[in-house]
Amino acid sequence: MGVPILKLPIVALKILLDYMDGVELARLFLLEVSRRGIPWPGGVSVSISGYSCVSVNQEEPADIFDPRFSGSIYVESRKKMKKKRTCLKIGETDVPVIVVGGTVYSLWDTKMSGLISLLKYFHQDLNIPFNCLSLKKRSKDFSKNIREFLNHINSTGITLKDVEICHGQQLSNKDFKFLLENVSVTGTFNSSTRPTASFKFRGKIQAESISIKSGYWFRAKNLMTCVDCKEISVLGSWFTRDQVKLFLESWKSGNFPNLQKVKLETSMTDAFYVTDDFERRSLYVRGQGMSMNLSRGIVGYGTKYGVVTKQDIANVFEMSVESGDP
């Protein structure tokens, strides 16, 4: 039976830490979470890069000695680590590990086989959800790794909450297209990568929210596939007035029932005035009218209406969707 370390006061926990090494602590952590049989509240974040990291806490990854027992397990190949090893039982597998500077490293034949084994254990044995897949292209095996990882989670029915292509990370056209075609998230798909000018994607991004920073490849046809999205943000795009009007007409007809907010960079001199072509709706906030010079309401479907806000960057169109009687 595991020691109830998740319920220990901080003082008692610090005393306990003085008598334990990293492997013992990691073992107790896994035993305790497994014994309680409840999902770990932080979930698991995964970073596919030169060092694959499985973080038990999305918000603030720390080493395994953090008092809250959020932690990081670094996956390394056996041949690179020559220090003295011990074993940590993960599921039914005895995994060679070493402790370096307070960090627990698990050793596998390859990094991806280790990462997938850990994810399988967190998912099946501990019932821990996956919060975020963070992509950083730091390894020559990135293309192989991302395919192996996505094929694994798709074949096992694992659901990702968020996917993030980190700032400054440039994926090849083939890798980016494979990601778009094979990833499905219940939260946000966030991309800063810059594919070449010839890049085209004709499918649908499977995500509740979309945030694209370099969206010159994201065209009107892509926008019209986002019918299930709550939030859509595309910057670096060049939507024309007619394309934004077509989108708004489709929204007004009820084709984007979940939409809460949309932000699009356009080719218009001032995107705010695309609202001239739509039926207006009066706006009131806390009993006081909003200035028509800064915000405009347009009639949507049912009791919904759009609040279009004038932006500091004039060619950016931004609208939030509200609901209520006139």
Short mmCIF file of C-alpha atoms in Angstrom, two decimals, residues 32-285:
data_model
loop_
_atom_site.label_atom_id
_atom_site.label_comp_id
_atom_site.label_asym_id
_atom_site.label_seq_id
_atom_site.Cartn_x
_atom_site.Cartn_y
_atom_site.Cartn_z
CA GLU A 32 0.03 6.54 -4.30
CA VAL A 33 -1.69 7.81 -7.45
CA SER A 34 -2.44 4.22 -8.53
CA ARG A 35 -3.76 3.25 -5.08
CA ARG A 36 -6.16 6.17 -4.91
CA GLY A 37 -7.49 5.34 -8.36
CA ILE A 38 -8.31 8.95 -9.27
CA PRO A 39 -7.13 11.08 -12.20
CA TRP A 40 -4.08 13.21 -11.43
CA PRO A 41 -5.50 16.78 -11.61
CA GLY A 42 -2.68 18.27 -13.65
CA GLY A 43 -2.87 15.78 -16.49
CA VAL A 44 0.12 15.01 -18.69
CA SER A 45 1.87 17.33 -21.11
CA VAL A 46 4.09 15.87 -23.80
CA SER A 47 6.95 17.59 -25.57
CA ILE A 48 8.37 15.91 -28.66
CA SER A 49 11.84 17.31 -29.16
CA GLY A 50 15.46 16.34 -28.73
CA TYR A 51 14.57 15.51 -25.14
CA SER A 52 11.10 14.01 -24.83
CA CYS A 53 9.53 15.20 -21.61
CA VAL A 54 6.46 13.81 -19.89
CA SER A 55 5.26 16.39 -17.41
CA VAL A 56 2.69 15.48 -14.79
CA ASN A 57 1.62 19.09 -14.40
CA GLN A 58 0.75 21.26 -17.37
CA GLU A 59 1.03 24.66 -15.75
CA GLU A 60 4.39 24.47 -14.01
CA PRO A 61 6.61 21.49 -14.83
CA ALA A 62 9.11 20.98 -12.03
CA ASP A 63 11.46 18.21 -10.94
CA ILE A 64 10.21 15.22 -9.00
CA PHE A 65 11.10 16.82 -5.65
CA ASP A 66 8.48 19.55 -5.88
CA PRO A 67 6.25 19.34 -2.74
CA ARG A 68 3.12 19.17 -4.89
CA PHE A 69 4.54 16.11 -6.66
CA SER A 70 4.14 17.55 -10.07
CA GLY A 71 7.18 16.41 -11.97
CA SER A 72 9.04 15.66 -15.14
CA ILE A 73 10.41 12.34 -16.34
CA TYR A 74 13.10 12.69 -18.97
CA VAL A 75 13.39 9.87 -21.48
CA GLU A 76 16.86 8.97 -22.74
CA SER A 77 18.33 6.11 -24.78
CA ARG A 78 20.40 3.55 -22.86
CA LYS A 79 23.61 4.05 -24.84
CA LYS A 80 23.91 7.73 -23.87
CA MET A 81 23.69 7.22 -20.13
CA LYS A 82 26.60 5.36 -18.51
CA LYS A 83 26.07 6.24 -14.86
CA LYS A 84 25.08 3.72 -12.19
CA ARG A 85 21.52 2.53 -12.71
CA THR A 86 18.72 1.21 -10.55
CA CYS A 87 15.23 0.02 -11.49
CA LEU A 88 11.80 1.62 -11.18
CA LYS A 89 8.70 -0.50 -11.75
CA ILE A 90 6.33 1.30 -14.14
CA GLY A 91 3.20 -0.77 -14.67
CA GLU A 92 4.46 -4.32 -15.19
CA THR A 93 7.84 -3.20 -16.55
CA ASP A 94 11.09 -2.84 -14.62
CA VAL A 95 12.63 0.29 -16.13
CA PRO A 96 16.33 1.17 -15.68
CA VAL A 97 16.64 4.68 -14.24
CA ILE A 98 19.35 6.99 -12.96
CA VAL A 99 19.15 10.14 -10.86
CA VAL A 100 21.19 13.15 -11.97
CA GLY A 101 20.98 16.39 -10.03
CA GLY A 102 17.56 15.61 -8.60
CA THR A 103 16.10 14.56 -11.98
CA VAL A 104 14.92 11.01 -12.69
CA TYR A 105 15.93 9.70 -16.12
CA SER A 106 14.27 6.55 -17.43
CA LEU A 107 16.33 4.53 -19.92
CA TRP A 108 14.86 2.81 -23.00
CA ASP A 109 16.11 1.36 -26.26
CA THR A 110 14.89 4.51 -28.04
CA LYS A 111 13.41 7.76 -26.76
CA MET A 112 10.10 7.28 -28.56
CA SER A 113 9.61 3.72 -27.34
CA GLY A 114 10.16 5.00 -23.81
CA LEU A 115 7.86 7.95 -24.24
CA ILE A 116 5.06 5.81 -25.67
CA SER A 117 5.46 3.22 -22.88
CA LEU A 118 5.18 5.96 -20.26
CA LEU A 119 2.14 7.49 -21.92
CA LYS A 120 0.50 4.08 -22.11
CA TYR A 121 1.09 3.60 -18.39
CA PHE A 122 -0.22 7.05 -17.44
CA HIS A 123 -3.28 6.57 -19.66
CA GLN A 124 -4.24 2.96 -18.92
CA ASP A 125 -3.01 2.37 -15.36
CA LEU A 126 -3.34 5.79 -13.74
CA ASN A 127 -6.18 7.21 -15.86
CA ILE A 128 -4.31 10.51 -16.27
CA PRO A 129 -5.56 12.74 -19.13
CA PHE A 130 -3.22 14.32 -21.67
CA ASN A 131 -3.23 18.09 -21.59
CA CYS A 132 -0.84 19.30 -24.24
CA LEU A 133 1.36 18.09 -27.09
CA SER A 134 4.17 20.62 -27.53
CA LEU A 135 6.23 20.31 -30.72
CA LYS A 136 9.86 21.45 -30.83
CA LYS A 137 11.93 20.39 -33.81
CA ARG A 138 15.29 19.75 -32.15
CA SER A 139 15.98 16.24 -33.34
CA LYS A 140 16.91 14.81 -36.72
CA ASP A 141 14.36 12.06 -35.99
CA PHE A 142 11.51 14.55 -35.55
CA SER A 143 9.60 13.45 -38.69
CA LYS A 144 9.75 9.80 -37.64
CA ASN A 145 8.89 10.60 -34.02
CA ILE A 146 5.82 12.72 -34.72
CA ARG A 147 4.40 10.04 -37.02
CA GLU A 148 5.05 7.26 -34.53
CA PHE A 149 3.52 9.29 -31.70
CA LEU A 150 0.36 10.36 -33.56
CA ASN A 151 -0.18 6.88 -34.98
CA HIS A 152 0.03 5.52 -31.43
CA ILE A 153 -2.46 7.91 -29.84
CA ASN A 154 -4.89 7.58 -32.76
CA SER A 155 -4.76 3.77 -32.64
CA THR A 156 -5.34 3.68 -28.88
CA GLY A 157 -8.10 6.29 -28.71
CA ILE A 158 -6.08 8.72 -26.59
CA THR A 159 -7.48 12.25 -26.64
CA LEU A 160 -5.28 15.35 -26.56
CA LYS A 161 -6.53 18.59 -25.07
CA ASP A 162 -4.14 21.04 -26.76
CA VAL A 163 -1.48 20.97 -29.47
CA GLU A 164 1.15 23.70 -29.70
CA ILE A 165 3.80 24.21 -32.37
CA CYS A 166 6.18 26.34 -30.35
CA HIS A 167 7.23 29.82 -31.45
CA GLY A 168 10.08 29.79 -33.94
CA GLN A 169 9.73 26.09 -34.76
CA GLN A 170 9.67 25.51 -38.52
CA LEU A 171 8.11 22.25 -39.60
CA SER A 172 8.55 20.95 -43.13
CA ASN A 173 5.49 21.09 -45.39
CA LYS A 174 5.16 17.30 -45.18
CA ASP A 175 5.37 17.22 -41.37
CA PHE A 176 2.93 20.10 -40.97
CA LYS A 177 0.42 18.54 -43.36
CA PHE A 178 0.70 15.18 -41.59
CA LEU A 179 0.03 16.91 -38.27
CA LEU A 180 -3.01 18.78 -39.60
CA GLU A 181 -4.44 15.60 -41.11
CA ASN A 182 -3.89 13.35 -38.11
CA VAL A 183 -4.26 15.38 -34.94
CA SER A 184 -7.54 15.84 -33.08
CA VAL A 185 -7.81 17.97 -29.94
CA THR A 186 -10.63 18.86 -27.57
CA GLY A 187 -9.06 22.24 -26.82
CA THR A 188 -6.79 24.52 -28.85
CA PHE A 189 -4.63 23.94 -31.92
CA ASN A 190 -1.92 26.61 -31.75
CA SER A 191 0.58 27.05 -34.59
CA SER A 192 3.36 29.54 -35.29
CA THR A 193 5.11 27.55 -38.01
CA ARG A 194 5.64 29.12 -41.44
CA PRO A 195 5.18 26.65 -44.30
CA THR A 196 6.37 27.62 -47.78
CA ALA A 197 4.20 29.71 -50.10
CA SER A 198 3.23 26.59 -52.05
CA PHE A 199 1.71 24.87 -48.99
CA LYS A 200 -1.96 23.89 -49.28
CA PHE A 201 -4.26 22.12 -46.86
CA ARG A 202 -7.74 21.13 -48.01
CA GLY A 203 -8.91 19.31 -44.91
CA LYS A 204 -10.44 20.33 -41.59
CA ILE A 205 -8.49 21.04 -38.41
CA GLN A 206 -10.07 18.92 -35.67
CA ALA A 207 -10.04 21.33 -32.74
CA GLU A 208 -12.43 23.27 -30.53
CA SER A 209 -10.34 26.43 -30.93
CA ILE A 210 -7.79 27.44 -33.57
CA SER A 211 -4.97 29.95 -33.17
CA ILE A 212 -2.68 30.41 -36.18
CA LYS A 213 0.04 33.07 -36.16
CA SER A 214 1.36 32.75 -39.74
CA GLY A 215 -1.86 32.10 -41.59
CA TYR A 216 -1.07 33.10 -45.16
CA TRP A 217 -1.78 29.48 -46.13
CA PHE A 218 -5.14 29.49 -44.31
CA ARG A 219 -7.68 30.38 -46.99
CA ALA A 220 -11.42 31.06 -47.14
CA LYS A 221 -12.16 27.37 -47.78
CA ASN A 222 -10.26 26.46 -44.61
CA LEU A 223 -12.19 29.05 -42.65
CA MET A 224 -15.53 27.67 -43.82
CA THR A 225 -14.65 24.21 -42.46
CA CYS A 226 -14.37 25.54 -38.89
CA VAL A 227 -18.09 25.10 -38.25
CA ASP A 228 -17.57 23.38 -34.87
CA CYS A 229 -15.04 25.85 -33.45
CA LYS A 230 -15.65 28.08 -30.45
CA GLU A 231 -12.75 30.41 -31.19
CA ILE A 232 -10.96 31.15 -34.46
CA SER A 233 -7.87 33.37 -34.61
CA VAL A 234 -5.89 33.64 -37.85
CA LEU A 235 -3.18 36.27 -38.21
CA GLY A 236 -0.89 36.73 -41.19
CA SER A 237 -3.83 35.93 -43.46
CA TRP A 238 -5.23 38.09 -46.27
CA PHE A 239 -8.98 37.60 -46.27
CA THR A 240 -10.79 39.95 -48.66
CA ARG A 241 -13.92 41.93 -47.84
CA ASP A 242 -16.04 39.51 -49.87
CA GLN A 243 -14.58 36.51 -48.03
CA VAL A 244 -15.28 38.02 -44.60
CA LYS A 245 -18.82 38.89 -45.73
CA LEU A 246 -19.35 35.32 -46.92
CA PHE A 247 -18.18 34.01 -43.54
CA LEU A 248 -20.51 36.39 -41.65
CA GLU A 249 -23.46 35.45 -43.84
CA SER A 250 -22.78 31.78 -43.13
CA TRP A 251 -22.54 32.51 -39.40
CA LYS A 252 -25.79 34.49 -39.54
CA SER A 253 -27.47 31.48 -41.16
CA GLY A 254 -26.51 29.31 -38.18
CA ASN A 255 -23.64 27.37 -39.73
CA PHE A 256 -21.24 28.21 -36.87
CA PRO A 257 -23.46 27.39 -33.86
CA ASN A 258 -20.63 27.16 -31.30
CA LEU A 259 -18.72 30.28 -32.33
CA GLN A 260 -17.84 32.63 -29.48
CA LYS A 261 -15.03 34.70 -30.97
CA VAL A 262 -13.33 35.21 -34.32
CA LYS A 263 -10.25 37.24 -35.23
CA LEU A 264 -9.00 37.51 -38.81
CA GLU A 265 -6.27 39.53 -40.47
CA THR A 266 -7.57 40.87 -43.78
CA SER A 267 -6.52 42.79 -46.88
CA MET A 268 -9.03 45.56 -46.07
CA THR A 269 -7.90 49.06 -45.19
CA ASP A 270 -10.31 49.05 -42.25
CA ALA A 271 -12.01 45.72 -41.51
CA PHE A 272 -14.44 47.35 -39.04
CA TYR A 273 -16.59 48.70 -41.85
CA VAL A 274 -17.43 45.31 -43.35
CA THR A 275 -20.36 45.57 -40.91
CA ASP A 276 -21.91 48.25 -43.16
CA ASP A 277 -23.53 45.47 -45.18
CA PHE A 278 -25.30 43.82 -42.23
CA GLU A 279 -28.37 44.57 -40.14
CA ARG A 280 -27.41 46.44 -36.99
CA ARG A 281 -28.27 45.53 -33.44
CA SER A 282 -28.17 48.01 -30.54
CA LEU A 283 -25.50 47.40 -27.91
CA TYR A 284 -25.75 48.07 -24.19
CA VAL A 285 -23.24 47.33 -21.46
#
